[in-house]
Coordinates of C-alpha atoms and ligand atoms in Angstrom, one line a residue:
M1 CA 0.0 0.0 0.0
N2 CA 1.2 3.5 -0.8
P3 CA 2.0 5.6 2.2
K4 CA -0.5 8.4 2.9
P5 CA 0.5 11.7 1.5
R6 CA 1.8 14.2 4.1
I7 CA 0.1 17.5 4.7
L8 CA 0.4 20.5 6.9
V9 CA -2.6 22.1 8.6
A10 CA -1.1 25.5 9.3
R11 CA -3.6 26.9 11.8
A12 CA -6.0 25.4 14.4
V13 CA -9.2 23.9 12.8
F14 CA -12.3 22.0 14.0
P15 CA -11.2 18.6 15.5
E16 CA -13.7 17.0 13.1
T17 CA -11.9 18.5 10.1
L18 CA -8.6 17.2 11.4
A19 CA -10.0 13.8 12.0
R20 CA -11.3 13.7 8.4
L21 CA -8.0 14.7 7.0
E22 CA -6.2 12.1 9.1
Q23 CA -8.3 9.4 7.4
H24 CA -6.5 10.3 4.1
F25 CA -3.2 11.9 5.1
E26 CA -0.4 11.9 7.5
V27 CA -1.1 15.2 9.1
E28 CA 1.1 17.7 10.9
H29 CA -1.1 20.2 12.6
N30 CA -1.0 23.4 14.7
Q31 CA -4.0 22.9 17.1
A32 CA -2.1 25.1 19.5
D33 CA -2.5 27.9 16.9
A34 CA 1.1 28.9 17.5
A35 CA 2.2 32.0 15.5
W36 CA 4.7 30.5 13.0
S37 CA 7.3 32.7 11.3
R38 CA 7.8 32.3 7.6
Q39 CA 10.9 30.1 8.4
D40 CA 8.8 27.9 10.6
L41 CA 6.2 27.5 7.9
V42 CA 8.9 26.6 5.3
A43 CA 10.5 24.2 7.7
R44 CA 7.2 22.5 8.4
L45 CA 6.3 22.3 4.8
Q46 CA 9.3 20.1 4.0
G47 CA 8.1 16.8 2.6
K48 CA 4.5 17.9 2.6
A49 CA 2.4 17.5 -0.6
G50 CA -0.4 19.6 0.7
A51 CA -1.1 22.6 2.9
F52 CA -4.3 23.6 4.6
T53 CA -3.9 27.4 4.9
T54 CA -5.9 30.5 5.9
G55 CA -5.5 34.0 4.7
T56 CA -2.7 34.5 7.2
E57 CA -0.1 32.2 5.5
R58 CA 1.7 33.9 2.6
I59 CA 2.5 31.4 -0.2
D60 CA 4.8 33.3 -2.5
A61 CA 7.7 32.5 -4.9
D62 CA 10.3 32.2 -2.0
V63 CA 8.2 29.8 0.0
L64 CA 7.5 27.8 -3.2
A65 CA 11.1 27.6 -4.1
A66 CA 12.0 26.3 -0.7
C67 CA 9.1 23.8 -0.5
T68 CA 9.6 21.6 -3.6
D69 CA 7.3 18.8 -2.5
L70 CA 4.3 21.0 -2.3
K71 CA 1.5 20.3 -4.8
V72 CA -1.5 22.0 -3.4
C73 CA -2.5 24.8 -1.0
A74 CA -6.1 24.8 0.1
N75 CA -7.1 28.2 1.6
M76 CA -9.9 28.2 4.1
A77 CA -11.1 31.6 2.7
V78 CA -12.7 32.8 -0.4
G79 CA -10.1 35.6 -0.7
Y80 CA -6.6 34.4 -1.8
N81 CA -4.4 37.5 -1.9
N82 CA -2.1 35.5 0.4
F83 CA -1.3 33.3 -2.7
D84 CA 1.0 34.4 -5.5
L85 CA -1.0 32.5 -8.1
P86 CA 1.3 33.1 -11.1
A87 CA 4.2 31.8 -9.0
M88 CA 2.1 28.8 -7.9
S89 CA 1.2 28.0 -11.5
A90 CA 4.9 28.3 -12.6
R91 CA 5.8 25.7 -9.9
K92 CA 2.7 23.6 -10.8
V93 CA 1.3 24.1 -7.3
L94 CA -2.5 24.2 -7.2
G95 CA -4.3 26.8 -5.1
T96 CA -7.9 26.4 -4.0
N97 CA -10.3 28.6 -2.1
T98 CA -13.8 28.4 -0.5
P99 CA -16.3 30.3 -2.6
D100 CA -20.1 30.2 -2.3
V101 CA -20.3 28.6 1.1
L102 CA -19.8 32.0 2.9
T103 CA -21.6 34.3 0.5
E104 CA -24.8 34.9 2.4
T105 CA -23.2 34.9 5.8
T106 CA -20.7 37.5 4.8
A107 CA -23.4 39.6 3.1
D108 CA -25.4 39.4 6.4
F109 CA -22.4 40.7 8.3
G110 CA -21.8 43.5 5.7
F111 CA -25.3 44.6 6.3
A112 CA -25.0 44.3 10.1
L113 CA -21.9 46.5 10.0
L114 CA -23.6 49.0 7.7
M115 CA -26.5 49.3 10.2
A116 CA -24.2 49.4 13.2
T117 CA -22.2 52.2 11.6
A118 CA -25.1 54.2 10.3
R119 CA -27.1 54.0 13.6
R120 CA -24.0 54.5 15.8
I121 CA -24.6 51.3 17.8
A122 CA -21.1 50.7 19.0
E123 CA -20.5 54.3 19.9
S124 CA -23.7 54.5 21.9
E125 CA -23.1 51.2 23.6
H126 CA -19.7 52.4 24.8
Y127 CA -21.3 55.6 26.1
L128 CA -23.9 53.6 28.1
R129 CA -21.4 51.1 29.5
A130 CA -19.2 54.1 30.6
G131 CA -22.1 55.2 32.8
K132 CA -22.5 58.4 30.8
W133 CA -26.3 58.0 30.1
T134 CA -28.1 60.2 32.6
K135 CA -31.0 61.5 30.5
W136 CA -32.7 61.0 27.1
S137 CA -32.2 63.9 24.6
F138 CA -33.7 64.6 21.2
D139 CA -30.4 64.3 19.2
M140 CA -28.6 61.7 21.2
F141 CA -26.7 59.5 18.8
A142 CA -28.9 60.6 15.9
G143 CA -27.4 58.7 12.9
A144 CA -28.0 58.3 9.2
E145 CA -31.1 56.8 7.7
V146 CA -30.7 53.3 6.2
H147 CA -34.0 52.5 4.6
G148 CA -34.7 54.4 1.4
S149 CA -31.2 55.8 1.2
T150 CA -28.6 55.2 -1.5
L151 CA -26.5 52.1 -1.1
G152 CA -23.2 52.1 -3.1
I153 CA -21.3 48.9 -3.6
L154 CA -17.7 48.8 -4.9
G155 CA -17.0 45.2 -6.1
M156 CA -20.1 43.4 -7.3
G157 CA -19.2 39.7 -7.0
R158 CA -21.4 37.2 -5.1
I159 CA -21.1 38.9 -1.8
G160 CA -21.7 42.4 -3.3
Q161 CA -24.8 41.0 -4.9
G162 CA -26.0 39.6 -1.6
I163 CA -25.6 43.0 0.0
A164 CA -27.4 44.6 -2.9
R165 CA -30.4 42.2 -2.6
R166 CA -30.6 42.9 1.2
G167 CA -30.6 46.6 0.6
A168 CA -32.9 46.8 -2.3
H169 CA -35.5 44.2 -1.2
G170 CA -35.3 44.4 2.5
F171 CA -34.7 48.1 3.1
G172 CA -36.0 49.8 -0.1
M173 CA -32.6 51.2 -0.8
N174 CA -31.6 52.7 -4.1
V175 CA -28.7 50.5 -5.1
I176 CA -25.8 51.6 -7.3
Y177 CA -22.6 49.7 -7.9
H178 CA -19.2 49.9 -9.6
N179 CA -17.3 46.9 -10.7
R180 CA -14.6 46.0 -13.2
S181 CA -17.3 44.3 -15.3
R182 CA -20.9 45.1 -15.5
L183 CA -23.5 42.5 -14.3
T184 CA -25.8 40.8 -16.8
P185 CA -29.1 42.6 -17.2
E186 CA -30.8 39.6 -15.4
L187 CA -28.5 40.0 -12.4
E188 CA -29.0 43.8 -12.3
V189 CA -32.7 43.2 -12.2
A190 CA -32.4 40.6 -9.4
C191 CA -30.2 42.9 -7.4
K192 CA -32.2 46.0 -8.4
A193 CA -28.8 47.6 -8.9
R194 CA -27.7 50.3 -11.3
Y195 CA -24.2 50.4 -12.7
V196 CA -22.4 53.8 -12.3
G197 CA -18.8 55.1 -12.7
K198 CA -16.6 55.1 -9.6
E199 CA -16.9 58.9 -9.3
E200 CA -20.7 58.9 -9.3
L201 CA -20.6 56.0 -6.8
L202 CA -18.4 58.0 -4.4
R203 CA -20.4 61.2 -4.9
T204 CA -23.9 59.8 -4.5
A205 CA -23.7 56.9 -2.0
D206 CA -25.1 57.5 1.4
H207 CA -23.6 54.2 2.5
L208 CA -20.6 52.8 0.6
V209 CA -19.7 49.1 1.1
L210 CA -16.4 47.7 -0.2
V211 CA -16.5 44.1 -1.4
L212 CA -13.7 44.0 -4.0
P213 CA -10.8 41.7 -4.0
Y214 CA -7.4 43.0 -2.9
S215 CA -4.7 43.4 -5.6
A216 CA -2.0 45.8 -6.6
E217 CA -4.8 47.6 -8.6
S218 CA -7.2 47.9 -5.7
H219 CA -4.5 49.0 -3.2
H220 CA -5.7 52.2 -1.6
A221 CA -8.7 52.3 -3.9
I222 CA -10.2 54.5 -1.1
G223 CA -7.7 57.1 -0.1
S224 CA -7.9 60.8 0.8
A225 CA -8.9 61.8 -2.8
E226 CA -11.8 59.4 -2.8
L227 CA -12.9 60.2 0.7
A228 CA -13.0 63.9 -0.3
Q229 CA -15.5 63.0 -3.0
M230 CA -17.9 61.4 -0.5
K231 CA -20.8 63.2 1.1
P232 CA -20.0 64.5 4.6
T233 CA -23.0 62.5 5.8
A234 CA -21.9 59.3 4.2
T235 CA -20.7 56.1 5.8
L236 CA -18.0 53.6 4.6
V237 CA -17.9 49.9 5.3
N238 CA -15.0 47.7 4.4
I239 CA -15.5 43.9 4.6
A240 CA -13.1 43.2 1.7
R241 CA -9.5 43.3 2.6
G242 CA -7.1 45.6 4.5
G243 CA -5.1 47.8 2.1
I244 CA -8.0 48.6 -0.1
V245 CA -8.6 51.6 2.2
D246 CA -5.8 53.9 3.3
D247 CA -6.5 53.6 7.0
A248 CA -4.4 56.6 8.0
A249 CA -6.4 58.8 5.5
L250 CA -9.6 57.3 6.7
A251 CA -8.9 58.0 10.4
Q252 CA -8.1 61.6 9.5
A253 CA -11.3 62.0 7.5
L254 CA -13.3 60.5 10.4
R255 CA -11.7 62.7 12.9
E256 CA -12.4 65.8 10.8
Q257 CA -15.9 64.5 10.1
R258 CA -15.4 64.7 6.4
I259 CA -17.4 61.6 6.3
A260 CA -19.9 60.6 9.1
A261 CA -18.7 57.2 10.1
A262 CA -17.0 53.9 9.1
G263 CA -17.4 50.2 9.8
L264 CA -14.2 48.1 9.3
D265 CA -13.8 44.4 9.6
V266 CA -10.4 44.3 7.8
F267 CA -7.2 46.4 8.2
E268 CA -3.9 47.2 6.6
G269 CA -1.4 45.0 8.3
E270 CA -4.0 43.2 10.5
P271 CA -4.1 42.1 13.2
K272 CA -2.4 45.4 13.9
V273 CA -4.9 48.3 13.6
H274 CA -3.8 51.8 12.8
P275 CA -3.6 53.6 16.2
D276 CA -5.6 56.6 14.9
L277 CA -8.5 54.4 14.2
L278 CA -8.6 53.3 17.8
T279 CA -9.1 56.8 19.0
V280 CA -11.8 58.1 16.7
P281 CA -15.3 57.5 18.1
N282 CA -17.2 57.3 14.8
V283 CA -15.9 54.0 13.6
V284 CA -17.0 50.4 14.4
L285 CA -14.1 48.0 14.4
T286 CA -14.4 44.2 14.2
P287 CA -11.6 41.6 13.9
H288 CA -12.1 40.1 10.4
I289 CA -15.2 38.1 11.4
A290 CA -17.6 38.6 8.4
S291 CA -17.8 34.9 7.6
A292 CA -17.7 33.8 11.3
T293 CA -20.8 31.8 12.0
V294 CA -20.3 28.2 13.3
R295 CA -22.1 26.7 10.3
T296 CA -20.2 28.8 7.7
R297 CA -16.8 28.3 9.2
R298 CA -17.5 24.5 9.3
A299 CA -18.6 24.7 5.6
M300 CA -15.4 26.6 4.8
A301 CA -13.2 24.0 6.6
D302 CA -15.1 21.2 4.9
L303 CA -14.6 22.7 1.5
A304 CA -10.9 23.2 2.1
A305 CA -10.6 19.6 3.2
D306 CA -12.6 18.5 0.2
N307 CA -10.1 20.3 -2.0
L308 CA -7.1 18.5 -0.5
I309 CA -8.8 15.1 -0.6
G310 CA -10.2 15.8 -4.0
F311 CA -6.8 16.7 -5.5
L312 CA -4.3 14.5 -3.6
V313 CA -6.5 11.4 -3.4
H314 CA -8.8 11.6 -6.5
G315 CA -7.0 14.1 -8.7
K316 CA -10.0 16.3 -8.8
P317 CA -10.2 19.4 -6.6
V318 CA -13.6 21.1 -6.1
T319 CA -12.7 24.8 -6.4
P320 CA -9.4 25.2 -8.1
L321 CA -8.0 28.7 -8.6
N322 CA -5.3 27.9 -11.2
P323 CA -6.8 25.0 -13.1
D324 CA -3.9 25.4 -15.7
V325 CA -1.9 23.3 -13.2
L326 CA -4.3 20.4 -13.8
A327 CA -3.8 20.4 -17.5
Ligands
DGY401 C1 -12.4 35.1 3.3 O1 -13.0 34.0 3.2 O2 -11.8 35.6 2.4 C2 -12.6 35.8 4.6 O3 -12.1 37.1 4.5 C3 -11.9 35.1 5.7 O4 -10.5 35.2 5.5

């Protein structure tokens, strides 16, 4: 009998996921969730055919050059900006991600963050907990209207469309979007969304939600010039990736009330957060949890495991990112 292929599970996962992987592979795991350096990662990847990764492990040309046994990296995330895909293809290493299983859950969270931001939920809760609430007053924490307002979406993939449907159908919002490519007419009708240029999106949105993938092209897609185009009453929500927003410029715009408020689930250089964001009151901050429900995180872990088993055992991954490797 052939020995089981060896894999590395780089971060802590559900014990059930690990047990399933152990049926097919010889597994080295990290259930202690120790913070491994790049050198640690490279050392542990020696002799491994597969890696179960999350968005925190960077698989780039240097790592690939040092880990010549590697054949597949299965990311437990839909985003894969931690993978250098061209370098992976050049080395014939397959990358996979976890699309679809988290779409609706992440859209729910995007909408929750939009509402918390617009209606100043975190700020008012802190006020109450600090014992500052001594009387009701007419303008206390008066925020921005959500229903009937204009929802702008930058990046109209599956999650963006989920947010559009929630806004249009649930809250009677006027939905506008900007994306590299325009949706089909059928999808625009289903989302009740109108395509606009980026400048119109920035100028007219009451609530702007960012759901675009991170790339060199989208780095600082929202910086001081873009923030200056937004309405002073507008809110900004980022559930996409850190680095899409220039966090220092945003903190300054929030402090000077050049926009009303922001809700951020992702940060440049996370888990570090720009110190200025921690001191402005009009921002809701969450630690990259948009897909974090128990059911969805299990589905993501299952799909990442399916990809490893599918590829290394049956030669057929479920959601390949660079299928050229399979050819
Ligand atoms: C994703 O799936 O890309 C989420 O951001 C979790 O990393």
